[in-house]
Coordinates of C-alpha atoms in Angstrom, one line a residue:
X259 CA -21.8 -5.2 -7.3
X260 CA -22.4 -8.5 -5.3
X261 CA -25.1 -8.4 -2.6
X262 CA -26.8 -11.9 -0.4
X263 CA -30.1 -13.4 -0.3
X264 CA -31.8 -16.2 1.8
X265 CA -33.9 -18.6 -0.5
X266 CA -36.1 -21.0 1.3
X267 CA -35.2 -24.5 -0.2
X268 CA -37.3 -26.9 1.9
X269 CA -39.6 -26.8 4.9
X270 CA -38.1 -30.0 7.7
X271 CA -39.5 -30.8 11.2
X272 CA -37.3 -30.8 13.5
X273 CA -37.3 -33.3 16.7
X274 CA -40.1 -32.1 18.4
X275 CA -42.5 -31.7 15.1
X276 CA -42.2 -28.0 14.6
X277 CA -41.9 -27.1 11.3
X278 CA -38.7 -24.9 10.2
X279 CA -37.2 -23.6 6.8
X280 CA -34.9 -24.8 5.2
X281 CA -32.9 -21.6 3.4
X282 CA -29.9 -21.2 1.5
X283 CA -27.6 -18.0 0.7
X284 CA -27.3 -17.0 -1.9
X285 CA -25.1 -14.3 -3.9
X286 CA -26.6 -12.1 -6.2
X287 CA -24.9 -10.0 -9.0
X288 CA -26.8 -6.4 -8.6
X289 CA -24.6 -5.0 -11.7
X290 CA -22.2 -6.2 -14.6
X291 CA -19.5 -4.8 -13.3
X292 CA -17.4 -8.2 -12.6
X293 CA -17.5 -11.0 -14.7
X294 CA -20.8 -12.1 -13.9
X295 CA -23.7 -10.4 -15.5
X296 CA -26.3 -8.5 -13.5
X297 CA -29.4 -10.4 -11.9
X298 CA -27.1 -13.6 -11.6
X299 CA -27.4 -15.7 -9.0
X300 CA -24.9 -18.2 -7.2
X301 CA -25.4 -20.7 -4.0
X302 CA -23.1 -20.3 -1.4
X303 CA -22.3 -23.2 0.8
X304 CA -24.1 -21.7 4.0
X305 CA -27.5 -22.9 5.2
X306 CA -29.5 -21.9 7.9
X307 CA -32.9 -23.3 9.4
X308 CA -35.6 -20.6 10.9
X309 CA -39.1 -21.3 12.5
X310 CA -41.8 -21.2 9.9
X311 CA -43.4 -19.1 12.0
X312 CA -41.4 -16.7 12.1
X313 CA -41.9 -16.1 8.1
X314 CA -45.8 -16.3 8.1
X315 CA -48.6 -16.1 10.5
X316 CA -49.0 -19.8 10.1
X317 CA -51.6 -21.9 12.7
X318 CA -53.4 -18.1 13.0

């Protein structure tokens, strides 16, 4: 079984100085039923940047 994760790689400000984070999917291999063994992860070529603070209460 194959199921995603996000894993923040990097925190980068954007233009106006606000700090975002820098995440990366990636797949994860829940079970051995394919041929990747369980707990197995793989990057996938998708990124996405989110407001740090919307991941912690940060400048609180």
């Amino acid at each position: 079984m194959q199921d995603e994760v996000w894993r923040s790689v990097d925190i980068i400000r954007n233009n106006e100085g606000v700090p975002h984070v820098l995440q990366q999917k990636e797949l994860v291999y829940t079970s051995g039923v394919s041929e990747e063994s369980a707990g197995y992860t793989k990057p996938a070529l998708e990124h996405r940047l989110v407001p740090l603070t919307d991941l912690t209460k940060f400048g609180d």
